[in-house]
Amino acid sequence: MIRTRDQLNFSIRALLRQRFRTLMQLIAMSIGVLAVVLLTGLGEGARQYVLGEFSVLGKDILIMLPGRKETSGGMPPMTGEGTRDITLQDAQSLLRLPEVERIAPLVVGNAEISRGARSRETLVLGTNNAFFDIRHIQLARGQILPDLPLDQPSPVCVIGTTLKQELFAAEPALGQWVGIDTYRCRVIGILTDSGTGLGMNMSEALIMPVASSMQLFNTEGVFRVMIDVRSAMGMGVLSRQIEDIMRERHDGQLDVTLITPDSLLKAFDSILSVLTFAIAGIGAISLFVAGVLIMNMTLITVSQRTAEIGLLKALGASSREVRQLFVTEAVMLSLFGALLGTLLAEMLLWLVRMQYPDIPFAAPLWATAAATAIAVGCGFLFSWIPASRAAQMAPVTALQHQNGK
Amino acid sequence: MKAAGINPTADALIRVQGVNKTFLLGDEPVHALNNIGLSIQAGEYLSVMGPSGSGKSTLLNMLGLLDVPDNGQYWLNGADTVPMSEEQRAVYRRRHIGFVFQSYHLIPRLSASENIELPLILAGIAPAERKRRLAPVIERLGLGSRAGHLPNQLSGGQRQRVAIGRAIIMKPRLLLADEPTGNLDSQSGAEVVQLLEELNADGITLIVVTHDADLGRRASRRIRMVDGVIVSDDCTHYSGSESRTDQSDAP
Ligand SMILES: Nc1ncnc2c1ncn2[C@@H]1O[C@H](COP(=O)(O)OP(=O)(O)OP(=O)(O)O)[C@@H](O)[C@H]1O
Ligand SMILES: [Mg+2]
């Protein structure tokens, strides 16, 4: 029985000998693998990006918004219309439930922020100090909103870095007063740079106590209530308890909608997963094409090397060993091709990451592994057939092949 | 299974009995081997001659287990080879039989010494042992300085010597040569013949198919074939062999 090392050596020499064929197959295989790895890398990057955006909210968060549409799954309504407001008292009452750890009401509006001669229209968020923790918002300097009763206004605010830059440039902002329309408040904190999520760009936002923002925008209702739940288990039960409370408070009418980031995320996730798989499928087809190419090339090789097969048999190689030699050649080629393709794909992904540092473009391991496996599988399968044919040839017939030429 | 009582020379290296081989050439059946019977002792030196198409190569391929007869019996080294599977025949070829072909059949991408080494590799012998066995053979072939050359960098005579080296590296008992000098000029042909005869003198059983009457005459036992039939089987110097002849003393 031929030794594995000798067999590999023999195959490598054969591959090196037929440089053109080897190169063609290598290119075909690596393009196939490149396609799979690159495309899934891009798809997966996009998916991870979206997931990342949502995961800022955390898993054990419920969001309550005013209004209700009877939905049978899918995306919940994003706007409330013609229904009763969710008041701060409504929000406060949820804390009665033992499973609710914290709540953060959210009021959103646009206002003109001014400081001296500079002014700028921007996003104003009214909320409480739990919001910072729930949304994982970090401060570069200063402090977050004080822990006040929900209905108590206070003339303080926290601002994003871009806003700080625009209003104060290089000057210190902490402790300074800014105007918000007709209202005035003191800057007590500045956010760090990394402040996006759910489409809100925090670096341009101003965050103030919810009661103050309700005065500012002259509203009784909040835009959202974020409910931080002690454990993600029993989310369904808790939702029903919250709905009960709200129904009770709103004269027996259920006019709020509860959503979990999970449900949103699942909707996006399934769409993006399908996309990634579709993309991977396209790549897999190109791999298959590469496999067929390998089969043709192996067929050509086999007929070119019929005399060699005859000789090997005359020297005492069994059919199995002859077949093994050819299959090894093809598998090795596929493996090299897969390696090359993976390397190229990783390089391209790296370049894309350089270009778009926010999006984590990277091929998942399963895609690389699957692409390699398919490549090797194709190489194996598609060389097996012609190699078996070669191996079954009677030794004389194979030998005479060259004699007859 | 050894069939008892067929032939007293049970210890013969080769025993062939009633072997037929028919090829279809178009619609025409060609009787390439016609009821061949032959017995060869270990150490004999045979030449096989005859007109083109008389079945010499077919006989040699059959003896070398590269081809199977349609019917009849062939014992090699005491084993009945006809019922063997192709895999078993491969093992026998590897262990007991060396081939030398007219067109050398060297692998072009392997150097002279690697070509000679090939049977050892196929047999799964360890590299150190291979090297140990290779050295004396290369020495004997007088290929020392050419061992690293590729076949296309060698002369015809050198190529045939490489092929002989490959044929004997496994120390087979039987060496089969089909027109080994057919592609060579007379000078290198003579060298190759000398090498083969030296190997025979060392004990290997040598069967040479040839068109060259001078070469044929050198063998101690000369077989002549016509139309798939052994028409003469001349034994001169060799005493240990038993001739089985269908017709004696053809020219
Ligand atoms: N594979 C084959 N298919 C069909 N016919 C064959 C085959 N091999 C040999 N023959 C026929 O069998 C006969 C004997 O062939 P063989 O090659 O044994 O002759 P030979 O004596 O070696 O001739 P030469 O001296 O030309 O080499 C020829 O008529 C040949 O055409
Ligand atoms: Mg012939």
XYZ file of C-alpha atoms and ligand atoms in Angstrom:
688
model
C 0.000 0.000 0.000
C 1.431 3.309 -1.064
C 2.364 5.659 1.773
C 0.311 8.795 2.269
C 3.311 11.055 1.994
C 4.480 9.426 -1.199
C 0.999 9.681 -2.597
C 0.809 13.386 -1.821
C 4.233 13.882 -3.310
C 3.233 12.011 -6.441
C 0.077 14.110 -6.785
C 1.895 17.386 -6.263
C 4.397 16.503 -8.972
C 1.576 15.615 -11.308
C -0.137 18.929 -10.564
C 3.043 20.905 -11.089
C 3.640 19.109 -14.338
C 0.286 20.162 -15.800
C 0.543 23.783 -14.889
C -2.165 25.070 -17.181
C -4.750 22.594 -16.045
C -3.782 23.088 -12.435
C -4.021 26.847 -12.765
C -7.421 26.703 -14.444
C -8.871 24.474 -11.766
C -7.288 26.495 -9.034
C -8.829 29.655 -10.398
C -12.216 28.046 -10.850
C -12.237 26.630 -7.350
C -10.966 29.751 -5.691
C -13.516 31.931 -7.478
C -16.244 29.624 -6.266
C -15.038 29.723 -2.700
C -14.320 33.436 -2.962
C -17.904 34.038 -4.033
C -19.351 32.093 -1.128
C -17.098 33.554 1.529
C -17.242 37.125 0.263
C -20.987 37.209 -0.298
C -21.865 35.633 3.021
C -19.332 37.930 4.661
C -21.142 40.939 3.259
C -24.588 39.567 4.063
C -23.554 38.550 7.534
C -21.946 41.935 8.116
C -25.178 43.687 7.244
C -27.115 41.346 9.507
C -24.735 41.809 12.411
C -24.942 45.556 11.925
C -28.710 45.567 12.210
C -28.629 43.162 15.141
C -26.072 45.374 16.825
C -28.296 48.387 16.399
C -31.121 46.577 18.122
C -29.087 44.934 20.784
C -28.328 48.394 22.176
C -31.774 48.056 23.669
C -30.976 44.863 25.438
C -32.957 41.676 25.511
C -35.062 42.235 28.583
C -36.679 45.441 27.479
C -40.321 46.031 26.696
C -41.384 49.130 24.849
C -44.845 50.585 25.338
C -46.229 53.044 22.847
C -49.590 54.747 22.605
C -52.161 53.468 20.160
C -53.119 50.004 19.157
C -53.597 48.279 15.923
C -54.796 44.754 15.752
C -51.804 43.188 14.173
C -51.348 39.596 13.351
C -47.641 39.552 13.846
C -45.212 41.496 11.758
C -44.114 45.021 12.431
C -46.008 46.816 15.167
C -47.341 50.312 14.492
C -44.740 52.992 14.911
C -47.075 55.953 15.264
C -49.856 56.443 17.727
C -52.919 58.246 16.524
C -56.221 59.313 17.935
C -55.867 57.537 21.220
C -55.307 58.498 24.745
C -51.850 59.600 25.804
C -49.645 57.552 28.032
C -49.058 59.836 30.959
C -46.192 59.895 33.390
C -48.581 58.475 35.988
C -49.308 55.564 33.685
C -45.615 54.940 33.360
C -45.066 55.281 37.094
C -47.830 52.799 37.865
C -46.007 50.039 36.024
C -43.415 49.989 38.769
C -46.050 48.274 40.909
C -45.305 45.054 39.085
C -42.495 43.170 40.825
C -41.050 42.001 37.513
C -40.551 45.589 36.329
C -37.188 46.837 37.494
C -37.021 50.293 35.995
C -38.862 52.373 33.492
C -37.706 55.182 31.255
C -40.341 57.392 29.633
C -39.317 59.042 26.439
C -40.489 62.295 24.911
C -39.045 63.238 21.569
C -39.108 66.544 19.756
C -37.134 69.070 17.839
C -36.120 72.370 19.325
C -33.853 75.277 18.658
C -30.819 75.104 20.919
C -28.905 78.292 21.340
C -25.904 79.573 23.153
C -24.901 83.121 22.647
C -24.938 83.810 18.939
C -24.844 80.177 17.960
C -27.980 78.185 17.576
C -29.096 75.018 15.999
C -32.207 72.973 15.508
C -31.798 69.482 16.941
C -33.285 66.411 18.532
C -34.436 66.798 22.137
C -35.086 63.739 24.257
C -36.974 63.979 27.507
C -36.391 61.066 29.821
C -35.086 60.071 33.244
C -31.813 58.780 34.553
C -32.737 55.104 34.049
C -32.668 55.740 30.310
C -28.888 56.023 30.272
C -28.480 52.616 31.768
C -31.160 50.949 29.674
C -29.716 52.272 26.430
C -26.118 51.788 27.546
C -25.326 55.414 26.967
C -22.002 56.536 28.300
C -20.714 59.922 29.250
C -17.414 61.424 28.240
C -17.565 63.860 31.131
C -19.960 65.241 33.719
C -22.924 63.296 34.973
C -26.213 61.870 33.798
C -29.628 63.303 34.619
C -30.362 63.385 38.367
C -32.629 60.769 39.900
C -35.795 62.868 40.243
C -39.442 61.943 40.569
C -40.798 61.646 37.034
C -43.026 64.685 37.259
C -40.410 67.033 38.644
C -38.745 69.295 36.077
C -35.190 70.458 36.458
C -33.188 72.884 34.304
C -30.345 70.527 33.420
C -29.350 68.682 30.263
C -26.845 66.257 28.770
C -25.652 66.870 25.225
C -24.028 64.835 22.463
C -20.507 65.518 21.253
C -21.439 66.967 17.887
C -23.877 69.340 19.508
C -21.278 70.285 22.079
C -18.811 70.966 19.292
C -21.267 73.115 17.420
C -22.328 75.164 20.406
C -19.132 75.412 22.370
C -16.349 74.454 19.956
C -13.273 73.997 22.117
C -14.649 75.850 25.142
C -15.722 73.883 28.212
C -19.439 73.211 28.222
C -20.042 71.737 31.648
C -21.909 74.085 33.892
C -22.795 76.416 31.033
C -26.372 77.436 30.223
C -27.996 76.806 26.904
C -31.328 77.975 25.580
C -33.907 75.503 24.352
C -36.502 77.581 22.579
C -37.789 79.706 25.486
C -36.453 77.399 28.109
C -33.024 77.469 29.718
C -30.959 74.698 31.215
C -27.471 73.969 32.418
C -25.208 71.387 30.740
C -24.255 68.729 33.285
C -22.915 65.966 31.037
C -21.462 65.239 27.625
C -21.970 61.925 25.811
C -19.203 59.838 24.340
C -18.802 59.604 20.608
C -20.335 56.207 20.143
C -23.933 57.149 20.333
C -26.077 55.756 17.589
C -28.756 53.164 17.705
C -32.248 52.672 16.362
C -31.688 55.428 13.884
C -31.181 58.142 16.478
C -27.952 59.939 16.307
C -27.227 60.677 19.923
C -24.202 62.779 19.172
C -26.511 65.561 18.002
C -29.108 65.095 20.719
C -29.915 66.970 23.866
C -31.275 64.944 26.757
C -33.289 66.598 29.528
C -35.621 65.513 32.367
C -38.917 64.233 31.029
C -41.054 66.685 32.997
C -39.083 69.632 31.615
C -39.425 68.351 28.048
C -43.184 67.950 28.473
C -43.425 71.569 29.517
C -41.229 72.528 26.591
C -43.294 70.652 24.019
C -46.499 71.281 25.892
C -47.650 67.715 25.910
C -49.296 65.363 28.395
C -48.322 62.130 26.760
C -45.025 60.377 26.307
C -43.771 58.993 23.025
C -42.527 55.686 24.417
C -42.029 53.997 27.742
C -39.080 51.667 28.000
C -39.639 48.998 30.581
C -36.598 47.209 31.964
C -37.637 43.751 33.038
C -35.852 41.792 35.740
C -35.579 38.653 33.651
C -36.338 37.960 30.054
C -38.338 34.911 31.100
C -42.091 35.248 31.288
C -42.119 38.228 28.966
C -45.533 37.147 27.714
C -47.069 36.996 31.180
C -45.637 40.369 32.046
C -46.975 41.907 28.845
C -50.452 40.764 29.827
C -50.069 42.168 33.349
C -48.979 45.512 31.927
C -51.887 45.492 29.497
C -54.230 44.803 32.424
C -52.923 47.798 34.331
C -53.194 50.053 31.300
C -56.704 48.861 30.515
C -57.726 49.551 34.073
C -56.233 53.026 33.989
C -57.728 53.827 30.589
C -61.340 53.031 31.424
C -61.292 49.463 30.266
C -59.843 50.236 26.888
C -56.581 48.817 25.726
C -55.004 51.580 23.727
C -51.303 50.882 24.049
C -49.028 48.554 22.169
C -46.227 46.565 23.755
C -43.342 45.465 21.698
C -40.201 43.585 22.521
C -37.047 44.486 20.661
C -36.862 40.765 20.174
C -39.916 40.703 17.960
C -38.588 43.540 15.824
C -35.243 41.942 15.704
C -36.659 38.597 14.717
C -38.474 40.178 11.815
C -35.297 41.831 10.555
C -33.190 38.852 11.362
C -35.253 36.412 9.381
C -35.275 38.706 6.360
C -31.535 39.168 6.523
C -30.860 35.501 7.142
C -32.827 34.569 4.054
C -30.791 37.126 2.172
C -27.521 35.729 3.442
C -28.546 32.202 2.524
C -29.678 33.270 -0.917
C -26.343 34.946 -1.438
C -24.504 31.894 -0.168
C -26.591 29.814 -2.554
C -25.393 31.883 -5.500
C -21.853 31.270 -4.344
C -22.531 27.567 -3.986
C -23.706 27.411 -7.587
C -20.418 28.863 -8.743
C -18.694 26.230 -6.621
C -20.695 23.543 -8.343
C -19.663 24.913 -11.714
C -16.076 24.750 -10.535
C -16.690 21.131 -9.576
C -17.934 20.292 -13.051
C -14.846 21.944 -14.468
C -12.737 19.717 -12.261
C -14.582 16.710 -13.588
C -13.870 17.674 -17.198
C -10.269 18.370 -16.422
C -9.909 15.061 -14.622
C -11.456 13.312 -17.623
C -8.917 14.971 -19.893
C -6.079 14.117 -17.545
C -7.181 10.545 -17.317
C -7.227 10.085 -21.069
C -3.918 11.922 -21.376
C -2.410 9.674 -18.802
C -3.934 6.359 -19.781
C -0.531 4.912 -20.560
C 0.686 6.032 -17.145
C -2.269 4.285 -15.557
C -1.397 1.138 -17.468
C 2.175 1.404 -16.336
C 1.227 1.881 -12.692
C -0.937 -1.187 -12.961
C 1.843 -3.163 -14.612
C 4.052 -2.151 -11.692
C 1.507 -3.613 -9.348
C -0.735 -0.711 -8.390
C -4.248 -1.904 -7.671
C -7.319 -0.239 -9.141
C -7.957 1.307 -5.778
C -4.526 2.878 -5.644
C -4.793 4.262 -9.159
C -8.142 5.775 -8.328
C -6.732 7.162 -5.110
C -3.921 8.901 -6.942
C -6.274 10.752 -9.234
C -8.772 11.566 -6.520
C -5.990 12.830 -4.279
C -4.863 15.102 -7.062
C -8.306 16.577 -7.504
C -8.966 16.938 -3.789
C -5.621 18.610 -3.241
C -6.371 21.007 -6.032
C -9.765 21.822 -4.551
C -8.242 22.323 -1.154
C -5.615 24.718 -2.497
C -8.322 26.479 -4.460
C -10.478 26.807 -1.375
C -7.554 28.141 0.603
C -6.710 30.668 -2.064
C -10.346 31.717 -2.407
C -10.731 32.122 1.344
C -7.587 34.204 1.555
C -8.700 36.443 -1.289
C -12.163 36.812 0.195
C -10.776 37.684 3.612
C -8.528 40.263 1.992
C -11.431 41.836 0.129
C -13.563 41.816 3.275
C -10.730 43.492 5.090
C -10.627 46.206 2.434
C -14.387 46.684 2.715
C -14.076 46.908 6.501
C -11.437 49.608 6.057
C -13.946 51.473 3.921
C -16.943 50.982 6.222
C -15.589 50.533 9.710
C -19.068 50.682 11.282
C -20.284 47.503 9.656
C -18.714 44.256 10.821
C -18.216 42.618 7.415
C -16.768 39.209 8.170
C -17.456 35.788 6.794
C -18.958 33.521 9.421
C -16.983 30.387 10.115
C -19.770 28.148 8.891
C -19.653 29.782 5.458
C -15.907 29.334 5.101
C -16.138 25.791 6.380
C -19.092 24.953 4.151
C -17.438 26.489 1.088
C -14.267 24.520 1.722
C -16.252 21.368 2.350
C -18.259 21.813 -0.836
C -15.098 22.538 -2.803
C -13.375 19.429 -1.512
C -16.566 17.417 -1.891
C -16.942 18.527 -5.508
C -13.295 17.772 -6.202
C -13.728 14.365 -4.661
C -16.999 13.451 -6.277
C -16.242 14.785 -9.709
C -12.834 13.164 -9.912
C -14.120 9.890 -8.529
C -16.098 9.065 -11.634
C -13.335 9.482 -14.233
C -10.725 8.095 -11.852
C -12.802 4.970 -11.301
C -13.130 4.556 -15.028
C -9.392 4.829 -15.371
C -8.823 2.405 -12.550
C -11.127 -0.200 -14.042
C -9.323 -0.221 -17.356
C -7.545 -3.506 -18.083
C -3.784 -2.987 -17.743
C -3.025 -4.069 -21.324
C -5.613 -1.787 -22.814
C -4.232 1.136 -20.882
C -0.661 0.320 -21.859
C -1.492 -0.121 -25.518
C -3.095 3.272 -25.505
C 0.282 4.840 -26.041
C 1.620 2.030 -28.181
C -1.255 2.554 -30.521
C -0.470 6.238 -30.904
C -5.683 -25.119 -6.274
C -3.022 -27.277 -7.788
C -4.520 -29.801 -10.109
C -2.875 -33.062 -9.242
C -1.491 -35.292 -11.899
C -1.538 -32.852 -14.775
C 2.151 -32.342 -15.021
C 5.084 -33.817 -13.178
C 6.988 -30.515 -13.211
C 4.945 -29.022 -10.452
C 7.841 -26.904 -9.327
C 8.077 -25.047 -12.643
C 7.970 -21.260 -12.289
C 5.467 -21.015 -15.124
C 3.027 -23.620 -16.288
C 0.519 -22.828 -19.013
C -2.005 -25.280 -20.319
C -4.616 -25.042 -23.041
C -4.693 -21.277 -23.035
C -6.742 -19.455 -25.650
C -7.229 -15.773 -26.276
C -9.445 -14.380 -28.976
C -9.795 -10.734 -29.939
C -12.528 -9.273 -32.036
C -11.041 -7.189 -34.791
C -14.155 -5.570 -36.172
C -16.440 -8.575 -36.701
C -13.523 -10.906 -37.339
C -12.381 -13.006 -34.361
C -8.577 -13.201 -34.161
C -7.162 -16.175 -32.385
C -4.158 -14.451 -30.787
C -3.354 -17.429 -28.564
C -4.386 -20.843 -29.764
C -4.235 -23.685 -27.265
C -0.898 -22.653 -25.796
C 0.942 -25.033 -23.509
C 4.220 -24.052 -21.966
C 6.347 -24.830 -18.988
C 9.256 -22.671 -17.880
C 11.705 -23.357 -15.088
C 13.100 -20.710 -12.840
C 16.266 -19.211 -14.289
C 15.572 -19.977 -17.941
C 16.340 -17.569 -20.764
C 13.661 -17.642 -23.455
C 13.237 -15.730 -26.634
C 9.916 -15.533 -28.416
C 9.976 -14.804 -32.121
C 7.535 -14.885 -34.970
C 5.898 -12.714 -37.591
C 4.026 -9.592 -36.664
C 0.608 -10.343 -35.296
C 1.478 -13.885 -34.306
C 0.558 -13.325 -30.666
C 3.959 -12.792 -29.046
C 2.949 -9.698 -27.090
C -0.354 -11.280 -26.174
C 1.513 -14.258 -24.755
C 3.887 -12.042 -22.823
C 1.053 -9.911 -21.404
C -0.747 -13.032 -20.360
C 2.382 -14.382 -18.670
C 2.818 -11.000 -16.967
C -0.756 -11.057 -15.648
C -1.562 -7.903 -17.574
C -4.152 -9.868 -19.495
C -6.272 -12.910 -18.723
C -6.797 -15.839 -21.088
C -10.285 -16.676 -22.273
C -9.794 -20.191 -20.993
C -7.039 -22.578 -19.984
C -4.801 -22.584 -16.955
C -1.793 -20.597 -15.901
C 0.191 -21.406 -12.781
C 2.763 -18.903 -11.701
C 5.026 -19.849 -8.848
C 2.631 -22.645 -7.965
C -0.472 -20.457 -7.815
C -3.379 -20.728 -10.202
C -3.700 -17.184 -11.560
C -6.738 -17.420 -13.821
C -9.368 -17.324 -11.085
C -7.571 -14.480 -9.271
C -9.221 -11.111 -8.854
C -7.641 -8.098 -10.526
C -6.439 -6.880 -7.117
C -4.720 -10.186 -6.404
C -3.096 -10.114 -9.821
C -1.808 -6.626 -9.028
C -0.087 -7.980 -5.934
C 1.453 -10.773 -7.986
C 2.676 -8.370 -10.631
C 4.248 -6.239 -7.968
C 6.037 -9.084 -6.208
C 7.005 -11.489 -8.933
C 7.072 -9.803 -12.311
C 9.204 -7.105 -13.937
C 8.320 -5.582 -17.308
C 10.477 -3.928 -19.922
C 8.648 -2.316 -22.821
C 9.777 -1.294 -26.258
C 8.770 2.306 -25.621
C 10.236 2.419 -22.085
C 7.055 3.796 -20.465
C 8.925 6.079 -18.099
C 6.992 8.781 -16.260
C 8.261 12.014 -17.808
C 7.987 14.199 -14.691
C 10.053 11.844 -12.551
C 13.826 11.635 -12.661
C 15.667 8.442 -13.601
C 16.126 7.369 -9.996
C 12.542 8.282 -9.108
C 11.272 6.179 -11.994
C 13.294 3.258 -10.720
C 11.988 3.893 -7.208
C 8.342 3.901 -8.287
C 7.571 0.209 -7.610
C 9.036 0.572 -4.120
C 6.807 3.586 -3.530
C 3.752 1.740 -4.784
C 4.638 -1.129 -2.464
C 4.678 1.297 0.469
C 8.301 0.751 1.418
C 9.828 3.290 3.786
C 12.082 6.006 2.279
C 15.235 4.866 4.074
C 14.811 1.317 2.874
C 14.068 2.571 -0.628
C 17.300 4.509 -0.719
C 19.198 1.477 0.492
C 17.795 -0.680 -2.275
C 18.106 1.983 -4.935
C 21.816 2.644 -4.648
C 23.162 -0.737 -5.828
C 20.677 -0.881 -8.722
C 21.673 2.555 -10.021
C 25.282 1.509 -9.623
C 24.731 -1.653 -11.569
C 22.929 0.134 -14.391
C 25.847 2.496 -14.732
C 23.480 5.458 -14.331
C 25.281 7.084 -11.404
C 25.812 10.490 -12.941
C 22.431 10.489 -14.714
C 20.273 9.437 -11.804
C 18.816 12.906 -11.341
C 18.009 13.500 -15.016
C 14.527 13.494 -16.454
C 13.791 10.833 -19.092
C 13.815 13.354 -21.939
C 17.389 14.238 -21.001
C 18.522 10.642 -21.478
C 19.452 8.644 -24.569
C 17.307 5.720 -25.658
C 19.742 3.193 -24.236
C 19.848 5.017 -20.917
C 16.071 5.183 -20.797
C 15.791 1.475 -21.403
C 18.313 0.846 -18.645
C 16.210 2.964 -16.311
C 13.199 0.878 -17.306
C 15.156 -2.291 -16.555
C 16.173 -0.883 -13.207
C 12.529 -0.221 -12.438
C 11.652 -3.770 -13.525
C 14.147 -5.416 -11.193
C 14.048 -3.130 -8.161
C 11.453 -5.363 -6.495
C 13.688 -8.407 -7.130
C 11.112 -10.277 -9.199
C 11.648 -13.861 -10.298
C 10.355 -13.193 -13.773
C 11.532 -10.478 -16.164
C 9.471 -9.951 -19.300
C 10.814 -7.815 -22.132
C 8.738 -6.964 -25.190
C 11.134 -5.884 -27.937
C 13.471 -4.178 -25.476
C 15.871 -3.160 -28.238
C 13.222 -2.284 -30.806
C 13.764 1.451 -30.459
C 17.529 1.372 -29.979
C 20.555 1.581 -32.242
C 22.687 -1.565 -32.356
C 25.296 -0.249 -29.910
C 22.914 0.626 -27.066
C 20.781 -2.375 -27.979
C 23.762 -4.625 -27.354
C 24.378 -2.961 -23.995
C 20.784 -3.504 -22.954
C 20.933 -7.137 -24.026
C 24.127 -7.601 -22.066
C 22.474 -6.135 -18.982
C 19.467 -8.416 -19.336
C 21.680 -11.447 -19.756
C 23.725 -10.545 -16.710
C 20.501 -10.396 -14.706
C 19.571 -13.795 -16.073
C 22.959 -15.123 -15.056
C 22.184 -13.926 -11.551
C 19.135 -16.143 -11.537
C 16.207 -14.155 -12.869
C 13.962 -15.885 -15.393
C 14.129 -13.894 -18.606
C 11.660 -13.941 -21.478
C 12.388 -11.678 -24.431
C 10.066 -11.050 -27.345
C 12.043 -9.880 -30.349
C 12.132 -9.508 -34.109
C 15.919 -9.481 -34.060
C 17.114 -12.946 -35.115
C 20.591 -12.404 -33.643
C 19.146 -11.472 -30.296
C 16.710 -14.369 -30.459
C 19.475 -16.797 -31.125
C 21.331 -15.830 -27.989
C 18.636 -17.303 -25.755
C 19.084 -20.802 -24.518
C 15.507 -21.604 -25.344
C 13.810 -20.232 -28.427
C 10.104 -20.230 -29.047
C 8.584 -19.469 -32.408
C 4.978 -18.447 -32.845
C 2.787 -18.281 -35.922
C -0.871 -17.302 -35.803
C -1.179 -17.798 -32.075
C 0.393 -21.221 -32.102
C 3.809 -22.193 -30.739
C 5.312 -23.831 -33.793
C 8.743 -24.588 -32.355
C 10.374 -24.684 -28.964
C 14.135 -25.100 -29.252
C 16.180 -25.841 -26.271
C 19.944 -25.992 -26.651
C 22.261 -25.136 -23.785
C 19.819 -25.219 -20.976
C 19.457 -28.674 -19.508
C 17.004 -28.241 -16.645
C 14.057 -27.291 -18.807
C 11.427 -29.459 -20.286
C 10.306 -28.546 -23.743
C 6.763 -28.990 -24.796
C 6.555 -28.668 -28.486
C 3.627 -28.895 -30.794
C 5.764 -29.138 -33.882
C 9.484 -29.609 -33.722
C 12.218 -27.981 -35.683
C 10.609 -25.288 -37.680
C 13.278 -23.180 -39.402
N -6.536 -5.383 -27.745
C -6.654 -6.003 -28.914
N -7.806 -5.904 -29.600
C -7.962 -6.554 -30.785
N -7.040 -7.297 -31.338
C -5.865 -7.434 -30.720
C -5.616 -6.769 -29.462
N -4.363 -7.096 -29.061
C -3.866 -7.904 -30.035
N -4.754 -8.096 -31.013
C -4.588 -8.937 -32.204
O -4.066 -10.141 -31.776
C -3.065 -10.597 -32.666
C -1.771 -10.787 -31.911
O -1.269 -9.559 -31.488
P 0.121 -9.346 -30.776
O 0.244 -7.938 -30.375
O 0.233 -10.369 -29.705
O 1.107 -9.694 -31.934
P 2.696 -9.606 -31.908
O 3.174 -10.960 -32.224
O 3.162 -9.000 -30.654
O 2.962 -8.639 -33.119
P 4.150 -7.575 -33.261
O 5.357 -8.381 -33.585
O 3.697 -6.721 -34.365
O 4.249 -6.859 -31.961
C -2.956 -9.542 -33.739
O -3.682 -9.977 -34.874
C -3.593 -8.346 -33.156
O -4.204 -7.583 -34.154
Mg 4.110 -7.202 -30.034
